[in-house]
């Protein structure tokens, strides 16, 4: 029991970040039925942006959030207008391998610029401080980043459900043709989905830099977690991404205390297989 | 084969036959053999990825299964190449069958992600499996005299011709395959699964069969790789990067056409080796992968049929 409680809490906190990472993937898939394999690399770009901004300008990592969000947004827009727009015309194979190419390009670009080293931030408002609360040791960075993820989720939820923009986005997701008859610029909505996806994952990256190492291949681990999260929550569902993120966080942290940290990844893949075989539409998918 | 392809085929055969006699550099010959190995991998992947349209990013695990079987049998029990290779191919095929049976319940994106997950699991398993060398890999014992049974020769020329024979067999098989019943069924599935189903094609079974044939090709390639390099490790035969490279290569050359993988390998392998040797010398890593990924992005966006598609288009217009 004394292991279970801290693992549960840390799993839930981590789960909020996983949810935020998966959110962009869910939005993009929901709007245009394409899986962005480069999503993990978007996260990596967000992490490097935050890391570099924080070290070069020597500001607190939390202040790098807007920078990472803007860079992520621009990256999403560039990917859509320069690549994905053309991929959508081609067959499935071209769509999958096209974004896969983007993933490899970004990864090796980072590798050739920054080298394969692991880097981490050592100074910051949240870094290195903990609260001891009985058996539970909570770090400020986990708590703070979880709170900001929650806030980001709230904003996106509001945007999608209570604004005209969100309604237009959802209409595009449900039926492109009908949406365009209603006077919605569906092309712009798709670009907007990529911008939103890029910005949210950029924020997630900047948050992760508070307590996680930055390295060029960091994307692969998180993108596999994000795929599992999105498959569990249902491709295209925001509520699903949030709840599935919490579940995945619990599976990873609680599972790791029982089966050992080396098998964390196997747990994620097992979850993925079980979900896609037993309930392919996910918890909240349509 | 249509006349134009027959010309390609004859040129390819002549080129491969005379290559060892017109080049003397051992680096060039090593690149050529690697090109032939990747032709074999790519021709196999093209079956499921190109003709079938299923993005299976796990060709490396078929290669690795067979390569490890051959290496382990040879190191532990001194079993000759000609006995261990069929066993290696059988292991790779059985693995493909079991995985294919379960994974082909999934479609499209779900399937692609699942194959990546499986590849990562295998890769991790082989890196940590100390019984068969773990991350250090397996080294084959060197023999003093050239030995045909264990495929150890003193000149790369023999390896070149053996690899060439394998590729030749693969090309002839693919030429037959694309006109076979399974080939047509697979292309039907690629263009529309629902329509294929309504025509009474058992989609799941056809995909599994094609995936097993893919496993055979990769298994042969893996077995040859083992005896040619005399050394394997999880990074060279089991890694996700190898699967990715095979898929990108085929996509660039032209997925779903017989010459696609060969054209892709012809571009990427020399580029990789020479560029790698040149850039590695001045300490830049990863530029080769950046060039392939640029190529694959351009190809997927503008000409999903690859370079072979461009060639066909140019000929059609003339």
Coordinates of N, CA, C and O in Angstrom, one line a residue, chain A residues 88-216:
Chain A
X88 N -2.9 14.2 -48.6 CA -4.3 13.8 -48.5 C -4.9 13.3 -49.8 O -5.8 12.5 -49.9
X89 N -4.3 13.8 -50.9 CA -4.8 13.3 -52.3 C -4.3 11.9 -52.6 O -4.9 11.3 -53.4
X90 N -3.3 11.5 -52.0 CA -2.6 10.2 -52.4 C -3.3 9.0 -51.6 O -4.2 9.2 -50.8
X91 N -2.8 7.8 -51.9 CA -3.3 6.6 -51.2 C -2.8 6.6 -49.7 O -2.0 7.4 -49.3
X92 N -3.4 5.7 -49.0 CA -3.0 5.5 -47.6 C -1.5 5.4 -47.3 O -1.0 5.9 -46.4
X93 N -0.9 4.6 -48.2 CA 0.5 4.3 -48.0 C 1.3 5.6 -48.0 O 2.2 5.9 -47.2
X94 N 1.0 6.5 -49.0 CA 1.7 7.8 -49.1 C 1.4 8.7 -47.9 O 2.3 9.3 -47.4
X95 N 0.1 8.6 -47.4 CA -0.2 9.4 -46.2 C 0.6 9.0 -45.0 O 1.2 9.8 -44.3
X96 N 0.7 7.7 -44.8 CA 1.4 7.2 -43.6 C 2.9 7.4 -43.8 O 3.5 8.0 -42.9
X97 N 3.5 7.1 -44.9 CA 4.9 7.2 -45.1 C 5.3 8.7 -45.2 O 6.5 9.0 -44.9
X98 N 4.4 9.5 -45.7 CA 4.8 10.9 -45.8 C 5.0 11.6 -44.4 O 6.0 12.2 -44.2
X99 N 4.1 11.4 -43.5 CA 4.3 12.0 -42.2 C 5.4 11.2 -41.5 O 6.1 11.8 -40.6
X100 N 5.6 10.0 -41.8 CA 6.7 9.2 -41.3 C 8.0 9.8 -41.7 O 9.0 10.0 -40.9
X101 N 8.1 10.3 -43.0 CA 9.3 11.0 -43.5 C 9.5 12.2 -42.7 O 10.7 12.6 -42.4
X102 N 8.5 13.0 -42.4 CA 8.6 14.2 -41.6 C 9.2 13.9 -40.3 O 10.1 14.6 -39.8
X103 N 8.7 12.8 -39.7 CA 9.2 12.4 -38.4 C 10.7 12.2 -38.4 O 11.5 12.7 -37.6
X104 N 11.2 11.4 -39.4 CA 12.6 11.1 -39.5 C 13.4 12.3 -39.8 O 14.5 12.6 -39.3
X105 N 12.8 13.2 -40.7 CA 13.6 14.4 -41.0 C 13.8 15.3 -39.8 O 14.9 15.7 -39.5
X106 N 12.7 15.5 -39.0 CA 12.9 16.3 -37.8 C 13.9 15.7 -36.8 O 14.7 16.4 -36.1
X107 N 13.8 14.4 -36.6 CA 14.6 13.7 -35.6 C 16.1 13.8 -36.0 O 16.9 14.2 -35.1
X108 N 16.4 13.6 -37.3 CA 17.8 13.6 -37.6 C 18.3 15.1 -37.8 O 19.5 15.3 -37.6
X109 N 17.4 16.0 -38.0 CA 17.8 17.4 -38.0 C 18.2 17.8 -36.6 O 19.3 18.4 -36.4
X110 N 17.4 17.3 -35.6 CA 17.8 17.6 -34.2 C 19.1 16.9 -33.9 O 20.0 17.5 -33.2
X111 N 19.3 15.7 -34.4 CA 20.5 14.9 -34.1 C 21.7 15.6 -34.7 O 22.7 15.7 -34.0
X112 N 21.6 16.1 -35.9 CA 22.8 16.7 -36.5 C 23.1 18.1 -35.9 O 24.2 18.6 -35.9
X113 N 22.0 18.8 -35.4 CA 22.3 20.1 -34.7 C 22.8 20.0 -33.3 O 23.7 20.6 -32.9
X114 N 22.0 19.1 -32.5 CA 22.3 19.1 -31.1 C 23.1 17.9 -30.6 O 23.5 17.8 -29.5
X115 N 23.3 16.9 -31.5 CA 24.0 15.7 -31.1 C 23.1 14.8 -30.3 O 22.1 15.3 -29.9
X116 N 23.6 13.6 -30.0 CA 22.7 12.6 -29.4 C 22.6 12.8 -27.8 O 22.0 11.9 -27.2
X117 N 23.3 13.8 -27.3 CA 23.4 13.9 -25.8 C 22.0 14.2 -25.1 O 21.2 14.8 -25.7
X118 N 21.9 13.7 -23.9 CA 20.8 14.0 -23.0 C 21.1 15.3 -22.3 O 22.1 15.5 -21.8
X119 N 20.1 16.2 -22.3 CA 20.3 17.5 -21.6 C 19.1 17.7 -20.7 O 18.0 17.2 -21.0
X120 N 19.4 18.4 -19.6 CA 18.2 18.7 -18.7 C 18.5 20.1 -18.1 O 19.6 20.6 -18.0
X121 N 17.4 20.7 -17.7 CA 17.4 22.0 -17.1 C 17.7 21.8 -15.6 O 17.1 20.9 -14.9
X122 N 18.5 22.6 -15.0 CA 18.8 22.5 -13.6 C 18.2 23.6 -12.7 O 18.1 23.4 -11.5
X123 N 17.8 24.7 -13.3 CA 17.3 25.8 -12.5 C 15.9 26.2 -13.0 O 15.7 26.2 -14.2
X124 N 15.1 26.5 -12.1 CA 13.7 27.0 -12.4 C 12.9 27.0 -11.2 O 13.2 26.5 -10.1
X125 N 11.8 27.7 -11.4 CA 10.8 27.9 -10.2 C 10.4 26.6 -9.6 O 10.3 26.4 -8.4
X126 N 10.1 25.6 -10.5 CA 9.6 24.3 -10.0 C 10.6 23.2 -9.8 O 10.3 22.2 -9.3
X127 N 11.8 23.4 -10.4 CA 12.7 22.3 -10.5 C 13.4 22.0 -9.2 O 13.9 22.9 -8.5
X128 N 13.4 20.7 -8.8 CA 14.1 20.3 -7.7 C 13.5 20.5 -6.3 O 14.1 20.3 -5.3
X129 N 12.2 21.0 -6.3 CA 11.6 21.2 -5.0 C 10.5 20.2 -4.8 O 9.8 19.8 -5.7
X130 N 10.4 19.7 -3.5 CA 9.4 18.7 -3.3 C 8.6 19.0 -2.0 O 9.0 19.8 -1.1
X131 N 7.4 18.4 -2.0 CA 6.6 18.5 -0.7 C 6.6 17.1 -0.2 O 6.3 16.1 -0.9
X132 N 6.9 16.9 1.1 CA 6.7 15.6 1.7 C 5.4 15.5 2.5 O 5.1 16.4 3.3
X133 N 4.7 14.5 2.2 CA 3.3 14.4 2.7 C 3.1 13.0 3.0 O 2.5 12.2 2.3
X134 N 3.5 12.6 4.3 CA 3.4 11.2 4.7 C 4.3 10.4 3.8 O 5.5 10.8 3.5
X135 N 3.8 9.3 3.2 CA 4.6 8.5 2.3 C 4.8 9.1 0.9 O 5.6 8.6 0.1
X136 N 3.9 10.1 0.7 CA 3.9 10.7 -0.7 C 4.9 11.8 -0.8 O 4.9 12.8 0.0
X137 N 5.8 11.7 -1.8 CA 6.7 12.8 -2.0 C 6.3 13.4 -3.4 O 6.4 12.7 -4.4
X138 N 5.9 14.6 -3.4 CA 5.4 15.2 -4.6 C 6.4 16.3 -5.0 O 6.8 17.1 -4.2
X139 N 6.8 16.3 -6.3 CA 7.7 17.3 -6.7 C 6.9 18.5 -7.3 O 5.8 18.3 -7.8
X140 N 7.3 19.7 -7.0 CA 6.7 20.9 -7.5 C 6.5 20.8 -9.0 O 5.4 21.2 -9.6
X141 N 7.5 20.3 -9.7 CA 7.4 20.3 -11.2 C 6.3 19.4 -11.7 O 5.5 19.8 -12.6
X142 N 6.1 18.3 -11.0 CA 5.0 17.4 -11.5 C 3.6 18.1 -11.2 O 2.7 18.1 -12.1
X143 N 3.5 18.7 -10.0 CA 2.2 19.3 -9.6 C 1.9 20.5 -10.6 O 0.8 20.6 -11.1
X144 N 3.0 21.3 -10.8 CA 2.8 22.6 -11.6 C 2.4 22.2 -13.0 O 1.5 22.8 -13.6
X145 N 3.2 21.3 -13.6 CA 2.9 20.9 -15.0 C 1.5 20.3 -15.1 O 0.8 20.6 -16.1
X146 N 1.2 19.5 -14.2 CA -0.2 18.9 -14.2 C -1.3 19.9 -14.2 O -2.2 19.9 -15.0
X147 N -1.1 20.9 -13.3 CA -2.0 22.0 -13.2 C -2.1 22.8 -14.6 O -3.2 23.1 -15.0
X148 N -1.0 23.0 -15.2 CA -1.0 23.8 -16.4 C -1.7 23.0 -17.6 O -2.4 23.5 -18.4
X149 N -1.4 21.6 -17.6 CA -2.0 20.8 -18.6 C -3.5 20.8 -18.4 O -4.3 20.9 -19.4
X150 N -4.0 20.8 -17.1 CA -5.4 20.8 -16.9 C -6.0 22.1 -17.4 O -7.1 22.1 -18.1
X151 N -5.3 23.2 -17.2 CA -5.7 24.5 -17.7 C -5.8 24.5 -19.2 O -6.8 24.9 -19.8
X152 N -4.8 23.9 -19.8 CA -4.8 23.9 -21.3 C -5.9 23.1 -21.8 O -6.6 23.4 -22.8
X153 N -6.2 21.9 -21.1 CA -7.3 21.1 -21.5 C -8.6 21.9 -21.4 O -9.5 21.8 -22.3
X154 N -8.8 22.7 -20.3 CA -10.0 23.4 -20.1 C -10.2 24.4 -21.3 O -11.3 24.6 -21.8
X155 N -9.1 25.1 -21.7 CA -9.2 26.1 -22.7 C -9.6 25.4 -24.0 O -10.5 25.9 -24.7
X156 N -9.0 24.3 -24.4 CA -9.3 23.6 -25.6 C -10.7 23.1 -25.6 O -11.5 23.2 -26.6
X157 N -11.2 22.6 -24.4 CA -12.5 22.1 -24.3 C -13.5 23.2 -24.5 O -14.5 23.1 -25.3
X158 N -13.2 24.4 -23.9 CA -14.1 25.5 -24.1 C -14.1 26.0 -25.6 O -15.1 26.2 -26.2
X159 N -12.9 26.0 -26.2 CA -12.8 26.4 -27.6 C -13.6 25.5 -28.5 O -14.3 25.9 -29.4
X160 N -13.5 24.2 -28.2 CA -14.2 23.2 -29.1 C -15.7 23.2 -28.9 O -16.5 22.9 -29.8
X161 N -16.2 23.5 -27.6 CA -17.6 23.3 -27.4 C -18.4 24.6 -27.2 O -19.6 24.5 -27.3
X162 N -17.7 25.7 -27.0 CA -18.5 26.9 -26.7 C -18.2 28.0 -27.7 O -18.6 29.2 -27.4
X163 N -17.4 27.8 -28.8 CA -17.2 28.9 -29.7 C -17.6 28.5 -31.1 O -17.8 27.3 -31.4
X164 N -17.8 29.5 -31.9 CA -18.1 29.2 -33.4 C -17.0 28.5 -34.1 O -17.3 27.6 -34.9
X165 N -15.8 28.8 -33.7 CA -14.6 28.2 -34.3 C -14.6 26.7 -34.0 O -14.4 25.8 -34.9
X166 N -14.9 26.3 -32.8 CA -15.0 24.9 -32.4 C -16.1 24.2 -33.1 O -15.9 23.1 -33.6
X167 N -17.2 24.9 -33.2 CA -18.3 24.3 -33.9 C -18.0 24.0 -35.4 O -18.3 22.9 -36.0
X168 N -17.3 25.0 -36.0 CA -16.9 24.8 -37.4 C -15.9 23.6 -37.5 O -16.0 22.9 -38.5
X169 N -15.0 23.5 -36.6 CA -14.0 22.5 -36.6 C -14.7 21.1 -36.5 O -14.4 20.2 -37.2
X170 N -15.7 21.0 -35.6 CA -16.4 19.8 -35.4 C -17.2 19.4 -36.6 O -17.3 18.3 -37.0
X171 N -17.8 20.5 -37.3 CA -18.6 20.2 -38.5 C -17.7 19.7 -39.6 O -18.0 18.7 -40.3
X172 N -16.4 20.2 -39.7 CA -15.5 19.7 -40.7 C -15.1 18.3 -40.4 O -15.0 17.5 -41.3
X173 N -15.0 18.0 -39.1 CA -14.6 16.6 -38.7 C -15.7 15.6 -39.1 O -15.5 14.5 -39.6
X174 N -17.0 16.1 -38.9 CA -18.1 15.1 -39.1 C -18.4 14.9 -40.6 O -18.6 13.8 -41.1
X175 N -18.4 16.0 -41.4 CA -18.7 15.9 -42.8 C -18.1 17.1 -43.6 O -18.7 18.2 -43.5
X176 N -17.0 16.8 -44.3 CA -16.4 17.9 -45.0 C -17.3 18.6 -46.0 O -17.4 19.9 -46.0
X177 N -18.0 17.8 -46.7 CA -18.8 18.4 -47.8 C -19.9 19.2 -47.2 O -20.1 20.4 -47.6
X178 N -20.7 18.7 -46.3 CA -21.8 19.4 -45.7 C -21.3 20.7 -45.0 O -21.9 21.7 -45.1
X179 N -20.1 20.6 -44.4 CA -19.5 21.8 -43.7 C -19.2 22.9 -44.7 O -19.5 24.0 -44.5
X180 N -18.7 22.5 -45.9 CA -18.4 23.5 -46.9 C -19.6 24.1 -47.5 O -19.7 25.3 -47.8
X181 N -20.8 23.4 -47.5 CA -22.0 23.9 -48.0 C -22.5 25.0 -47.0 O -23.2 25.9 -47.3
X182 N -22.2 24.8 -45.7 CA -22.6 25.7 -44.7 C -21.7 27.0 -44.7 O -21.9 27.8 -43.8
X183 N -20.8 27.1 -45.6 CA -20.0 28.3 -45.7 C -18.8 28.2 -44.8 O -18.1 29.2 -44.5
X184 N -18.4 27.0 -44.3 CA -17.2 26.9 -43.6 C -16.0 26.7 -44.5 O -16.1 25.9 -45.4
X185 N -15.0 27.4 -44.3 CA -13.8 27.2 -45.1 C -13.0 26.0 -44.5 O -12.2 26.1 -43.6
X186 N -13.3 24.8 -45.1 CA -12.8 23.6 -44.5 C -11.3 23.5 -44.6 O -10.6 22.9 -43.7
X187 N -10.8 24.0 -45.7 CA -9.3 24.0 -45.9 C -8.6 24.8 -44.7 O -7.7 24.3 -44.1
X188 N -9.2 25.9 -44.4 CA -8.6 26.7 -43.3 C -8.8 26.0 -42.0 O -8.0 26.0 -41.1
X189 N -10.0 25.3 -41.8 CA -10.2 24.5 -40.6 C -9.2 23.4 -40.4 O -8.7 23.1 -39.3
X190 N -8.8 22.8 -41.5 CA -7.8 21.7 -41.4 C -6.4 22.3 -41.0 O -5.8 21.8 -40.1
X191 N -6.1 23.4 -41.6 CA -4.9 24.1 -41.2 C -4.9 24.5 -39.8 O -3.9 24.3 -39.0
X192 N -6.1 24.9 -39.3 CA -6.3 25.3 -37.9 C -6.1 24.2 -37.0 O -5.5 24.3 -35.9
X193 N -6.6 23.0 -37.4 CA -6.4 21.8 -36.6 C -5.0 21.5 -36.4 O -4.5 21.1 -35.3
X194 N -4.2 21.6 -37.5 CA -2.7 21.3 -37.4 C -2.1 22.4 -36.5 O -1.2 22.0 -35.7
X195 N -2.5 23.6 -36.6 CA -1.9 24.7 -35.8 C -2.2 24.4 -34.3 O -1.3 24.5 -33.5
X196 N -3.5 24.0 -34.0 CA -3.9 23.7 -32.7 C -3.1 22.5 -32.1 O -2.6 22.5 -31.0
X197 N -3.0 21.5 -33.0 CA -2.3 20.3 -32.6 C -0.8 20.6 -32.3 O -0.3 20.2 -31.3
X198 N -0.2 21.4 -33.1 CA 1.2 21.8 -32.9 C 1.4 22.6 -31.7 O 2.3 22.4 -30.9
X199 N 0.5 23.6 -31.4 CA 0.6 24.4 -30.3 C 0.4 23.6 -29.0 O 1.2 23.8 -28.0
X200 N -0.5 22.7 -28.9 CA -0.7 22.0 -27.7 C 0.4 21.1 -27.4 O 0.9 21.0 -26.2
X201 N 1.0 20.5 -28.4 CA 2.1 19.6 -28.2 C 3.4 20.4 -27.9 O 4.2 19.9 -27.1
X202 N 3.5 21.6 -28.4 CA 4.6 22.5 -28.0 C 4.5 22.8 -26.6 O 5.6 22.8 -25.9
X203 N 3.3 23.1 -26.1 CA 3.2 23.4 -24.6 C 3.5 22.2 -23.8 O 4.3 22.3 -22.8
X204 N 3.0 21.0 -24.2 CA 3.4 19.8 -23.5 C 4.9 19.6 -23.4 O 5.4 19.2 -22.4
X205 N 5.6 19.9 -24.6 CA 7.0 19.7 -24.6 C 7.7 20.7 -23.6 O 8.6 20.3 -22.8
X206 N 7.2 21.9 -23.6 CA 7.8 22.9 -22.7 C 7.6 22.5 -21.2 O 8.5 22.7 -20.4
X207 N 6.4 21.9 -21.0 CA 6.1 21.5 -19.6 C 7.1 20.3 -19.2 O 7.6 20.2 -18.1
X208 N 7.2 19.4 -20.2 CA 8.0 18.2 -19.9 C 9.5 18.6 -19.5 O 10.1 17.9 -18.8
X209 N 10.0 19.6 -20.2 CA 11.4 20.0 -19.9 C 11.6 20.3 -18.5 O 12.8 20.3 -18.0
X210 N 10.6 20.6 -17.7 CA 10.8 20.9 -16.3 C 11.3 19.7 -15.5 O 11.9 19.9 -14.5
X211 N 11.0 18.5 -16.0 CA 11.5 17.4 -15.2 C 12.0 16.2 -16.1 O 12.2 15.1 -15.5
X212 N 12.0 16.4 -17.4 CA 12.4 15.2 -18.2 C 13.6 15.6 -19.1 O 13.8 16.8 -19.4
X213 N 14.4 14.6 -19.4 CA 15.6 14.9 -20.3 C 15.2 15.3 -21.7 O 14.2 14.8 -22.2
X214 N 16.0 16.1 -22.3 CA 15.8 16.4 -23.7 C 16.8 15.7 -24.6 O 18.0 15.9 -24.3
X215 N 16.4 14.9 -25.6 CA 17.3 14.3 -26.5 C 16.6 14.1 -27.8 O 15.3 14.1 -27.9
X216 N 17.3 13.9 -28.9 CA 16.6 13.9 -30.3 C 15.6 12.8 -30.5 O 14.7 13.0 -31.2

